[in-house]
Coordinates of C-alpha atoms and ligand atoms in Angstrom, one line a residue:
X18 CA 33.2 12.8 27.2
X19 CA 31.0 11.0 24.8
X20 CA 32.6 11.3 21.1
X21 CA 29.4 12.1 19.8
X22 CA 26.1 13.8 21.1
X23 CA 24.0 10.9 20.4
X24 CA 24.5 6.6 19.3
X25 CA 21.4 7.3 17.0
X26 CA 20.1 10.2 15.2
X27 CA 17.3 8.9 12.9
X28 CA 15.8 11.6 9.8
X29 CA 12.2 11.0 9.8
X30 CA 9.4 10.1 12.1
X31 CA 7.4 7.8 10.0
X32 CA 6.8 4.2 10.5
X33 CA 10.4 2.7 9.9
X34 CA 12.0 5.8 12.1
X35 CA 9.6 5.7 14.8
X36 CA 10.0 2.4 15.5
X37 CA 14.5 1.9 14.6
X38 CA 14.0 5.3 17.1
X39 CA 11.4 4.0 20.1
X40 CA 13.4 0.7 20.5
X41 CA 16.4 1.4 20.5
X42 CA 16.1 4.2 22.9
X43 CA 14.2 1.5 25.5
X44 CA 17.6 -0.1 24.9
X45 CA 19.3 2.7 26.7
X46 CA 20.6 4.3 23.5
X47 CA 20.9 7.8 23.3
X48 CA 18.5 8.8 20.4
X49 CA 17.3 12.0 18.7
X50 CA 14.6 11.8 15.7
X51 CA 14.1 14.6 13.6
X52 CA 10.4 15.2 11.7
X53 CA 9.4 18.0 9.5
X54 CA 6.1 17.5 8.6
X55 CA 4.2 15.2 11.3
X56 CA 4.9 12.2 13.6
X57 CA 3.9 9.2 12.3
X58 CA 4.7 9.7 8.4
X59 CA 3.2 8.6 5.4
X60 CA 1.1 5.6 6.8
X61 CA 0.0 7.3 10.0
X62 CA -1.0 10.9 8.4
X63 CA -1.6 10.6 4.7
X64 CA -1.6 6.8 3.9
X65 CA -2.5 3.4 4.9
X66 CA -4.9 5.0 8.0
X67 CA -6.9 7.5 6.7
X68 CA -7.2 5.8 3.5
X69 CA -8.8 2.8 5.8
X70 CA -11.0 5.4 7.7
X71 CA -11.9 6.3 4.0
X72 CA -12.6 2.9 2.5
X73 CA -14.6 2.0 5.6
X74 CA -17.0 5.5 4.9
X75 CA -17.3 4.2 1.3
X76 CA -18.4 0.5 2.1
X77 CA -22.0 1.9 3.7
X78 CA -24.0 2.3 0.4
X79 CA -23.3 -1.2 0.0
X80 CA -24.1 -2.4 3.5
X81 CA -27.4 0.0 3.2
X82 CA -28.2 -1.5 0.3
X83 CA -27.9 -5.1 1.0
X84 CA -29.4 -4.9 4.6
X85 CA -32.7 -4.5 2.6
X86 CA -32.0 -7.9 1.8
X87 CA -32.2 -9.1 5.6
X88 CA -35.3 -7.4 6.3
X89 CA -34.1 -3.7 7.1
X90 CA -36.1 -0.6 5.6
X91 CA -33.9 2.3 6.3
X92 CA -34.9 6.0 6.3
X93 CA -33.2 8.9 3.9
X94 CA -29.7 8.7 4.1
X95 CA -26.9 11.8 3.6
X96 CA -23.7 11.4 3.6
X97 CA -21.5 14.7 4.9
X98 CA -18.1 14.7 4.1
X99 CA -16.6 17.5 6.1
X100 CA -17.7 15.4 8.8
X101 CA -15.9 12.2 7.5
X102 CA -13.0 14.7 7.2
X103 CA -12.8 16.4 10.8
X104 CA -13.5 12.8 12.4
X105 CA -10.5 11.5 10.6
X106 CA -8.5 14.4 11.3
X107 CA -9.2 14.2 14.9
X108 CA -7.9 10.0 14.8
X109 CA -5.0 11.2 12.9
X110 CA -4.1 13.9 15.7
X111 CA -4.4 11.1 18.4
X112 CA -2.6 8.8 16.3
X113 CA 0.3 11.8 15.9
X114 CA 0.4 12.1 19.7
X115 CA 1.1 8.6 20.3
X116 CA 3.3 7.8 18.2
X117 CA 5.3 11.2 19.7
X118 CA 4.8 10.3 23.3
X119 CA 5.9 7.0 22.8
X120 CA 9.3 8.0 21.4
X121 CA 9.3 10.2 24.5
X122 CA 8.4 7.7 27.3
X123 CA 11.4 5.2 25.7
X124 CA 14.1 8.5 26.5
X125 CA 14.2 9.5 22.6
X126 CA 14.3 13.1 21.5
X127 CA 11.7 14.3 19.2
X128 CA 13.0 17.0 16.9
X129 CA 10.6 19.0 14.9
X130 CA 12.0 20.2 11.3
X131 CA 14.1 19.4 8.6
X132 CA 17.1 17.7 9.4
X133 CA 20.2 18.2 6.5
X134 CA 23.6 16.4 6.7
X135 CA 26.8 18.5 7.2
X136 CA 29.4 15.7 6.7
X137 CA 28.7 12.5 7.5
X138 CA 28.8 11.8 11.3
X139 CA 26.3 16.0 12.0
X140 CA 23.1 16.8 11.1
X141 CA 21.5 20.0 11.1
X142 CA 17.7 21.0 12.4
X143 CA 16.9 23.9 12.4
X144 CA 19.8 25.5 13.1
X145 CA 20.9 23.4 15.7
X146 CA 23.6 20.6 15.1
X147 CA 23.2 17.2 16.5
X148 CA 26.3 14.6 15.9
X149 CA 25.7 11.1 16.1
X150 CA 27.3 7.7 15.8
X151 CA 25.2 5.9 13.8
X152 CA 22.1 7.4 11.3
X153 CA 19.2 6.1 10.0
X154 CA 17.7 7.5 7.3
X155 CA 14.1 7.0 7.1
X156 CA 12.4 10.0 5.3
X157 CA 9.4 8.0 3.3
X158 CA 8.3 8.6 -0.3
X159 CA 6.0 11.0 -2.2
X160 CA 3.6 10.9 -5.0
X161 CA 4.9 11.2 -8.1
X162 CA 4.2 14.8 -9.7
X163 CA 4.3 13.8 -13.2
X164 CA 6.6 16.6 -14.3
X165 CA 5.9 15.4 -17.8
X166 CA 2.0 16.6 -17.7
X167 CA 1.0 20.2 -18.7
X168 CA -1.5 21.0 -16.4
X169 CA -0.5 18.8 -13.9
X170 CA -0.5 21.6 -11.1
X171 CA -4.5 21.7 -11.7
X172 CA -4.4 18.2 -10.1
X173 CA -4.3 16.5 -6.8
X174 CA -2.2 13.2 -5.5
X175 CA -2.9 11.5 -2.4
X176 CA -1.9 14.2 -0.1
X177 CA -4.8 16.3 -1.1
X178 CA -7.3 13.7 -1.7
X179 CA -7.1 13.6 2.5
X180 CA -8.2 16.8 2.6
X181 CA -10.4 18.1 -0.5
X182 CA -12.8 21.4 0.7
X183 CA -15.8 19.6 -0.9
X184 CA -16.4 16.0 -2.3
X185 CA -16.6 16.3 -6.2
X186 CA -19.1 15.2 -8.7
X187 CA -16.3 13.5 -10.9
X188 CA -12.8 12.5 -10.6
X189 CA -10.2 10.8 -13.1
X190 CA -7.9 8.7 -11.2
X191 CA -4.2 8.3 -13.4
X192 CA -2.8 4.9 -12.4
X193 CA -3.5 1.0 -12.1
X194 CA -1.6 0.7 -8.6
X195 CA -2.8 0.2 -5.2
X196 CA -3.8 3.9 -4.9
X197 CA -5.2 4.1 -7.8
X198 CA -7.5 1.4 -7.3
X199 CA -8.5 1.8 -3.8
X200 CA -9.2 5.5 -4.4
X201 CA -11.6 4.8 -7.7
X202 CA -13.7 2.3 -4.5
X203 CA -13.5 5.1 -2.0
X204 CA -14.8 7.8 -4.5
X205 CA -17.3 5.5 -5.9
X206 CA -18.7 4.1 -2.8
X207 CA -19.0 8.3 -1.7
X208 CA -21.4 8.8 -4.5
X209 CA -18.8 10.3 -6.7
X210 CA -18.7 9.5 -11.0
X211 CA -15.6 7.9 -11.2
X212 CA -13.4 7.2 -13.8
X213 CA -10.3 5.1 -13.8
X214 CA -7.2 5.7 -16.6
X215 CA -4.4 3.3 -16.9
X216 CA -1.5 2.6 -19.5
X217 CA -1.5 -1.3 -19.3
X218 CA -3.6 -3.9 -20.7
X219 CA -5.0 -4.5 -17.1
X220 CA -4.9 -3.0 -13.1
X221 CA -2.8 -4.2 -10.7
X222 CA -0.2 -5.4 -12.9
X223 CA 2.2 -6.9 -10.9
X224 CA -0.8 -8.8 -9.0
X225 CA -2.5 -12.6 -10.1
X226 CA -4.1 -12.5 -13.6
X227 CA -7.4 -13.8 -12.1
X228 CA -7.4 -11.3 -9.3
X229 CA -6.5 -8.5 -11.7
X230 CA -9.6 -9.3 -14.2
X231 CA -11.7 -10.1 -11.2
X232 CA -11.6 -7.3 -9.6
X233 CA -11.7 -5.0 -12.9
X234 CA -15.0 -7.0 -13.5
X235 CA -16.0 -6.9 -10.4
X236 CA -15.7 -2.5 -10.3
X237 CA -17.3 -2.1 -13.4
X238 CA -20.3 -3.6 -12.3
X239 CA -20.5 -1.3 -9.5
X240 CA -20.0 1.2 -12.1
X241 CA -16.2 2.6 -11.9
X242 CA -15.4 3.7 -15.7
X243 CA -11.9 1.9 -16.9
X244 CA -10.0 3.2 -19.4
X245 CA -6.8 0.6 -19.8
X246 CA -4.1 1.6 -22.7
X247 CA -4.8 5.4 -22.4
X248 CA -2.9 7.9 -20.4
X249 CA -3.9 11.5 -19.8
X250 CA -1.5 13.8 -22.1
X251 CA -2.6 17.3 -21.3
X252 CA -4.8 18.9 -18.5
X253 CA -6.9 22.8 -18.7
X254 CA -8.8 24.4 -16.4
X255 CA -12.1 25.5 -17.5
X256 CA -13.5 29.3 -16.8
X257 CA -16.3 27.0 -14.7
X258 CA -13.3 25.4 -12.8
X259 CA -13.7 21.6 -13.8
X260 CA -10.5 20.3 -15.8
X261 CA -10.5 18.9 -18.9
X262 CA -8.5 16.0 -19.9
X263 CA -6.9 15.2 -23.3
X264 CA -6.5 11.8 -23.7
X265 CA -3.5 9.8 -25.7
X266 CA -6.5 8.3 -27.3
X267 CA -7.6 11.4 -28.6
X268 CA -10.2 11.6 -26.5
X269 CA -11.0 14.6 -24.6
X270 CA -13.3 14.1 -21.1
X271 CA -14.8 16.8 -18.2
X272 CA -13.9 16.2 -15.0
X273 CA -14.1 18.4 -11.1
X274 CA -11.2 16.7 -10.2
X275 CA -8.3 14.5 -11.5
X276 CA -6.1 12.7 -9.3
X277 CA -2.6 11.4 -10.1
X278 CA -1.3 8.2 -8.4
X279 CA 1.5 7.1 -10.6
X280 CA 3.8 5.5 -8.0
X281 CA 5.8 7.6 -5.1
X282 CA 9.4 8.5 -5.8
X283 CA 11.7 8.5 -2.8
X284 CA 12.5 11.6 -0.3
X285 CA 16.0 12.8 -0.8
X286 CA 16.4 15.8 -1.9
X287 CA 17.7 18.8 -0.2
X288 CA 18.9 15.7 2.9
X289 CA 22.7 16.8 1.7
X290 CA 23.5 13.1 1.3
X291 CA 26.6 14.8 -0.6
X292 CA 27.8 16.1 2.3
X293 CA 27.7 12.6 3.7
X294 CA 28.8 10.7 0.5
X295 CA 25.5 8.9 0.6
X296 CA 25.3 7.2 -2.7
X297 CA 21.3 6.9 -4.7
X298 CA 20.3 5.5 -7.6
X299 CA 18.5 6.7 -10.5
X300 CA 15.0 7.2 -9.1
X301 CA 16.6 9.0 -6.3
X302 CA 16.3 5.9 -4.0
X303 CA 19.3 5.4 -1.3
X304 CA 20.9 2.4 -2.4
X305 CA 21.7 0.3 0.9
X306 CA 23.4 -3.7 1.1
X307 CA 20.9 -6.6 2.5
X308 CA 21.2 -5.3 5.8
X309 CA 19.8 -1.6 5.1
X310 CA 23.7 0.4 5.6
X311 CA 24.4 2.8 2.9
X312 CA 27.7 2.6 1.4
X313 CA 29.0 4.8 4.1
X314 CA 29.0 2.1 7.0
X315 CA 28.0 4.0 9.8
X316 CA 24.4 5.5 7.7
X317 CA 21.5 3.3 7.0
X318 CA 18.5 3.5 5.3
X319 CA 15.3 2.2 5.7
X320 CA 11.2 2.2 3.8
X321 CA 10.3 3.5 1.0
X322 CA 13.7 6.5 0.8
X323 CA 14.9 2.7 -0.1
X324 CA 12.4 2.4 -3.2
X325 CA 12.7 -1.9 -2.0
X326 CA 9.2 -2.2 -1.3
X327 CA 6.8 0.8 -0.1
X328 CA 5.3 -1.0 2.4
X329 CA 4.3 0.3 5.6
X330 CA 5.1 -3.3 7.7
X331 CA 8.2 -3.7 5.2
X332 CA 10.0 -1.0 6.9
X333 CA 9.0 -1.5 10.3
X334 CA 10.3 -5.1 9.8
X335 CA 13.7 -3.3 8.5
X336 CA 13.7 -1.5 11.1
X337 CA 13.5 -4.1 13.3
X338 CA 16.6 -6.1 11.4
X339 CA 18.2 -2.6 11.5
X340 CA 18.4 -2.8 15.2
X341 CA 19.9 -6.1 15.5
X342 CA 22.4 -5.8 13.1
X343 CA 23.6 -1.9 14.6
X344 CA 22.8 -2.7 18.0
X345 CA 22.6 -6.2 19.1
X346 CA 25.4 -7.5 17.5
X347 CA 22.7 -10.1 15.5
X348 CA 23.2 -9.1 11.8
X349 CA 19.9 -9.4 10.3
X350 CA 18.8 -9.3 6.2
X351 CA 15.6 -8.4 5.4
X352 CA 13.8 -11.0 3.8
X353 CA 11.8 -9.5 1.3
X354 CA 10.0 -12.8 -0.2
X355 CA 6.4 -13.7 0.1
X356 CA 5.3 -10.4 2.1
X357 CA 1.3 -10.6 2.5
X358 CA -0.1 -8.0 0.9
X359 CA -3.6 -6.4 0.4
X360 CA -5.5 -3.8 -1.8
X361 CA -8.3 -2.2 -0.2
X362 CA -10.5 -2.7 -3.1
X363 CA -14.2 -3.3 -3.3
X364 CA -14.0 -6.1 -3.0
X365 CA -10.5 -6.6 -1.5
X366 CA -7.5 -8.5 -2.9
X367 CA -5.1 -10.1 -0.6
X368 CA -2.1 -11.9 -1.8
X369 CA 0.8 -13.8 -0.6
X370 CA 3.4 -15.2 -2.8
X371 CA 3.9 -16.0 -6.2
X372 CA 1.4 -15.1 -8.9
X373 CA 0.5 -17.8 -11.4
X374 CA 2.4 -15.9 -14.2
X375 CA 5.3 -15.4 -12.0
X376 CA 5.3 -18.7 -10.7
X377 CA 5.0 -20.5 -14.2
X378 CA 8.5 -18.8 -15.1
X379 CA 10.0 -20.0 -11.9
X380 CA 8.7 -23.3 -11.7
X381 CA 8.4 -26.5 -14.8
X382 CA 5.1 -27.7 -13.3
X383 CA 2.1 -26.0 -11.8
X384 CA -1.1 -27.4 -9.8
X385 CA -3.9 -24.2 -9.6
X386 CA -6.5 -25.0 -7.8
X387 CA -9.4 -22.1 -7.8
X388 CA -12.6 -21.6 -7.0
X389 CA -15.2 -18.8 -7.7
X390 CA -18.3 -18.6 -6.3
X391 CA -20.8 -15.9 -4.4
X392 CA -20.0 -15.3 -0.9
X393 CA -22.9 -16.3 1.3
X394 CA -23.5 -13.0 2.8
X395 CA -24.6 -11.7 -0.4
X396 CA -27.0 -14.3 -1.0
X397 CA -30.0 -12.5 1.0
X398 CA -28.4 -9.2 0.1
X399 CA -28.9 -10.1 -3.7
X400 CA -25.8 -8.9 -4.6
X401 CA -23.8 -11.0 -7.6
X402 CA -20.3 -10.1 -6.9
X403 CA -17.8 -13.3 -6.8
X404 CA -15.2 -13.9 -4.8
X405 CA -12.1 -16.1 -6.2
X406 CA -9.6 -17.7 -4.5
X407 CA -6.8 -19.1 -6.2
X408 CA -3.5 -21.7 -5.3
X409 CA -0.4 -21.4 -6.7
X410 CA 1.5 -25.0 -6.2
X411 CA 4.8 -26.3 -7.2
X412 CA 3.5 -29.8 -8.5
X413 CA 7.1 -30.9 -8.1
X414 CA 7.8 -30.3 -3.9
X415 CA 3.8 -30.0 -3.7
X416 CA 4.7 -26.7 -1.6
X417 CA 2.0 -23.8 -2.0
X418 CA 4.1 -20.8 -3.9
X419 CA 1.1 -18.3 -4.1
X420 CA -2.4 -17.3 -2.6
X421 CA -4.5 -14.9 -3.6
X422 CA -8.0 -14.0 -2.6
X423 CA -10.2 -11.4 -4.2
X424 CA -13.5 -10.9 -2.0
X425 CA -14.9 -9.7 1.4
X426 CA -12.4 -9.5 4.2
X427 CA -9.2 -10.7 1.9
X428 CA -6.9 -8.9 3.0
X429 CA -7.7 -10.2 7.0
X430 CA -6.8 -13.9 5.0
X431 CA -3.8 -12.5 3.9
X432 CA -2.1 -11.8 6.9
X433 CA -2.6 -15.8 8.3
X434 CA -2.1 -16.9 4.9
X435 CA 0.8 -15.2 5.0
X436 CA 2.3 -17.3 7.9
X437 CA 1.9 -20.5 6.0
X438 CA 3.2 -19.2 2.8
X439 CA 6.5 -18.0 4.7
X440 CA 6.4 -21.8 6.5
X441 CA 6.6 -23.4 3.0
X442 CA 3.5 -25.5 3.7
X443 CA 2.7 -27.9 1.2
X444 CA -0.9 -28.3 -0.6
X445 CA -1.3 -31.5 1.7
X446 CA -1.1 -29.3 4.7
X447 CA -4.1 -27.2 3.2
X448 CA -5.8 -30.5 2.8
X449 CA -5.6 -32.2 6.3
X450 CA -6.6 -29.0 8.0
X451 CA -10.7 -29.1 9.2
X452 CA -12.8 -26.2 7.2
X453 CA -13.9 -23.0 9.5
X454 CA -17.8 -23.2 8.5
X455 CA -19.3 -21.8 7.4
X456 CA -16.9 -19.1 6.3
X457 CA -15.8 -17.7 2.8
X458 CA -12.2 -19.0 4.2
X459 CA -12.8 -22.8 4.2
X460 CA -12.7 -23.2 0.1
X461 CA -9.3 -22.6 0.9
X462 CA -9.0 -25.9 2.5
X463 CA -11.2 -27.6 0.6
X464 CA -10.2 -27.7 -3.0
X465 CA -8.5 -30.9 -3.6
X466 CA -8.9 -31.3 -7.5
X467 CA -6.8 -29.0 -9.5
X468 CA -8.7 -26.9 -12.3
X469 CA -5.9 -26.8 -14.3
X470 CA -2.3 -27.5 -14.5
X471 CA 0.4 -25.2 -15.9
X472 CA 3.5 -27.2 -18.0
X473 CA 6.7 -25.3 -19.0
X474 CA 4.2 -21.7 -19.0
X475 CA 1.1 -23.7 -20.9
X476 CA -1.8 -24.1 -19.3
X477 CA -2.5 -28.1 -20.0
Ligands
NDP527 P1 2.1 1.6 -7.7 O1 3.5 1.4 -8.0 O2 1.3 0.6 -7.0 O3 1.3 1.9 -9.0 C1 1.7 3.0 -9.9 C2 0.8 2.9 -11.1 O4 1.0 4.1 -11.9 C3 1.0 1.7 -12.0 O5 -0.2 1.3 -12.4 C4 1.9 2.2 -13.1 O6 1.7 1.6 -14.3 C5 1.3 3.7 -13.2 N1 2.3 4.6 -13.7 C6 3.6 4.8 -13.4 N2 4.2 5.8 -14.1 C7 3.2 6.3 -14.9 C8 3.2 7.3 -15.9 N3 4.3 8.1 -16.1 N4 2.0 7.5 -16.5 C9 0.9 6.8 -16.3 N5 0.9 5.8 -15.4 C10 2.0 5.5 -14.7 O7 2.0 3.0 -7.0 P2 0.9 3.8 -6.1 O8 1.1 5.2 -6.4 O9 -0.4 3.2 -6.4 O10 1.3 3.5 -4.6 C11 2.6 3.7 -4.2 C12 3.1 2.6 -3.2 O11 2.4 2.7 -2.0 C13 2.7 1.2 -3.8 O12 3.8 0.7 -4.5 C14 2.4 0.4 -2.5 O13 3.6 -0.3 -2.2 C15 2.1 1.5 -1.5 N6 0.7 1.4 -1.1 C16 0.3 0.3 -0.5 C17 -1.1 0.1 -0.1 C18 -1.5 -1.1 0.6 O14 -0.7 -1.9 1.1 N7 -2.8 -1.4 0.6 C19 -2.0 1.2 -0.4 C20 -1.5 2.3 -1.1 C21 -0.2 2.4 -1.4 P3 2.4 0.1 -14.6 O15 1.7 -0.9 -13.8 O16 2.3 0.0 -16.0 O17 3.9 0.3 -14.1

């Protein structure tokens, strides 16, 4: 008789579970993952994908708009947004079954509800107790509900933005992060008055300086509002249902809808990690060693519950060292440096690596070579919106620290940048390799003067 029921029992079906839970049942483990909500988490149902579905809806005005410029007269246009909704609903729901089936073809069981610990080897779901060798906990991260705000049940996150009755005339958007920023794009680019309030100096901040102005530039062309150094300290509902805001400013400002993306704080409450001696930390994050295991040895943890970096391919990728370091007798650390990285902006930033602030605390001697010019597609189109692409390199070792790229298709560069970055190329491999043309890509290759240097955190 087996000690245990199960080798694995994994809490939560999202990306990181899904994936620590599909493999290492193929490797003949016996695996049970428990879901509450929907298979597929965060990134599948209320993230990363729909968001994408969304961004793509919002890029037509500007493709209408500039195929004028190549010769196109197009008829009256209408955009519907219950059907945007119900089409991405349907995707989602195909998505969901996948990701369920293929749990289920590799021999794992899928478990629907909440799973609680009830020492630290049982879980419970549902009323039904399941005891396992090993856990993995992998139950995602939430929005933020800004306890702090009065009124702040009058406003949505994320979640709801996914699923909003009608589109509004005019939304707030609290927050300078990815969220924030790729939701001001997606509103705008649907028609809606759009107003973006941040607490910093500038968006984006832990992203490139040059990226960061860029693209603030770049969305108050389109016209997206910015308010940076404000925050909203109070919200009321009208008797006409809009919602006013009071600004820290003073300011007071009108709004149908106000949305709240202030960061995501990790899912563990209500797991009983006490009854497992699961220790967190002050955000509520599970704090785990290099190789994801909690400081009970037999429980991991894995994505954003982790609060390392809320990444979507981050946790797959722990997951992944997860399995080698429990299973396969490998162990693994996660490597958390230079992970590619894109906002879904309009126009997109994609990153890998260092940014030039970061790098000129890091390093006594900086080369930046950048480059800012109009992409040739909007030439015809008429459009003036720049695209900048920026390197970061160690003038010492010559090696390329940092890449960022704000314009059309970025965040595609990203990804291959991204395998050079983690290589540790140096600017001379950028130099001998032959230009894609012609693409946007190729000034990558081809700036060989630097524009500036950067001594000891001067620019010289
Ligand atoms: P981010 O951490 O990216 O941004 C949070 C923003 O909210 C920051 O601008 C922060 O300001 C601001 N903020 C934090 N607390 C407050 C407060 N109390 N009042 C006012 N403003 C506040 O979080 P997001 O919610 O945008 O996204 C969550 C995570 O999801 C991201 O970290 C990202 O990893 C992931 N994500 C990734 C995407 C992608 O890869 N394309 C897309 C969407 C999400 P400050 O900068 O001053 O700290």
């Amino acid at each position: 008789m087996a000690e245990f029921d199960l080798d694995l029992f994994v809490i939560g079906g999202g990306s990181g579970g899904v994936r620590a839970g599909r493999l290492a049942a193929a490797m003949g483990k016996r695996v049970g993952v428990a879901e509450e909500y929907r298979f597929g988490g965060t990134c599948v149902v209320r993230g990363c994908v729909p968001k994408k579905l969304f961004v793509y809806a919002s890029q037509f005005t500007e493709h209408f708009e500039d195929a004028t410029g190549y010769g196109w007269r197009l008829g009256e246009r209408h955009f519907d947004w219950p059907t945007l909704v119900a089409n991405k609903d349907r995707e989602i729901a195909r998505l969901e079954g996948l990701y369920r089936t293929n749990l289920e073809k590799a021999g794992a069981l899928t478990i629907e509800g909440r799973a609680v610990f009830v020492d630290p080897h049982t879980v419970e779901v549902a009323g039904k107790r399941f005891t396992a060798e090993k856990i993995l906990i992998a139950t995602g991260a939430r929005p933020n509900p800004h306890e702090a705000l009065p009124g702040r049940e009058h406003c949505i996150t994320s979640n709801e933005a996914f699923h909003l009755a009608e589109l509004p005339r005019s939304i707030a958007i609290e927050g300078g992060g990815y969220i924030a920023v790729e939701f001001a794009n997606i509103f705008h680019g649907l028609g809606v008055e759009t107003t973006l309030i941040y607490r910093g100096k500038e968006i984006l901040s832990r992203f490139d300086g040059d990226m960061r102005r860029g693209l603030h530039e770049a969305m108050e062309a389109k016209g997206i509002r910015i308010i940076c150094q404000d925050i909203i300290q109070r919200v009321e509902k009208r008797a006409d249902g809009t919602l006013e805001a009071t600004l820290k400013s003073g300011g007071m400002e009108t709004y149908d809808q106000i949305m709240l993306a202030i960061g995501r704080v990790p899912n563990t409450n209500g797991l009983g990690l006490d009854a497992a001696g699961v220790e967190t930390g002050v955000r509520g994050e599970i704090l785990v060693d290099e190789y994801s295991r909690t400081n009970v040895g037999h429980i991991w943890a894995i994505g954003d519950v982790t609060d390392r970096v809320q990444l979507t391919p981050v946790a797959i990728h722990e997951a992944m060292c997860f399995l080698e370091t429990a299973f396969k007798d490998n162990p693994t650390k996660v490597d958390h440096a230079d992970i590619a990285t894109a906002v879904f902006s309009q126009p997109e930033v994609g990153t890998v690596g260092l940014s030039e602030e970061a790098a000129a605390e890091r390093f006594e001697e900086l080369e930046i070579y950048r480059a800012s010019f109009r992409p040739m597609r909007h030439t015809l189109a008429g459009r003036h919106e720049r695209t900048i692409m920026k390197l970061v390199v160690d003038a010492a070792s010559r090696r390329v620290v940092g890449v960022h790229v704000l314009g059309p298709d970025a965040g595609e560069m990203a990804q291959l940048l991204g395998i050079s970055i983690k290589a540790g190329v140096t600017k001379d491999f950028f130099d001998s390799t032959m230009a894609v043309h012609p693409t946007a890509a190729e000034e990558l290759v081809t700036m060989y003067q630097p524009t500036y240097r950067v001594r000891n955190g001067e620019r010289i």
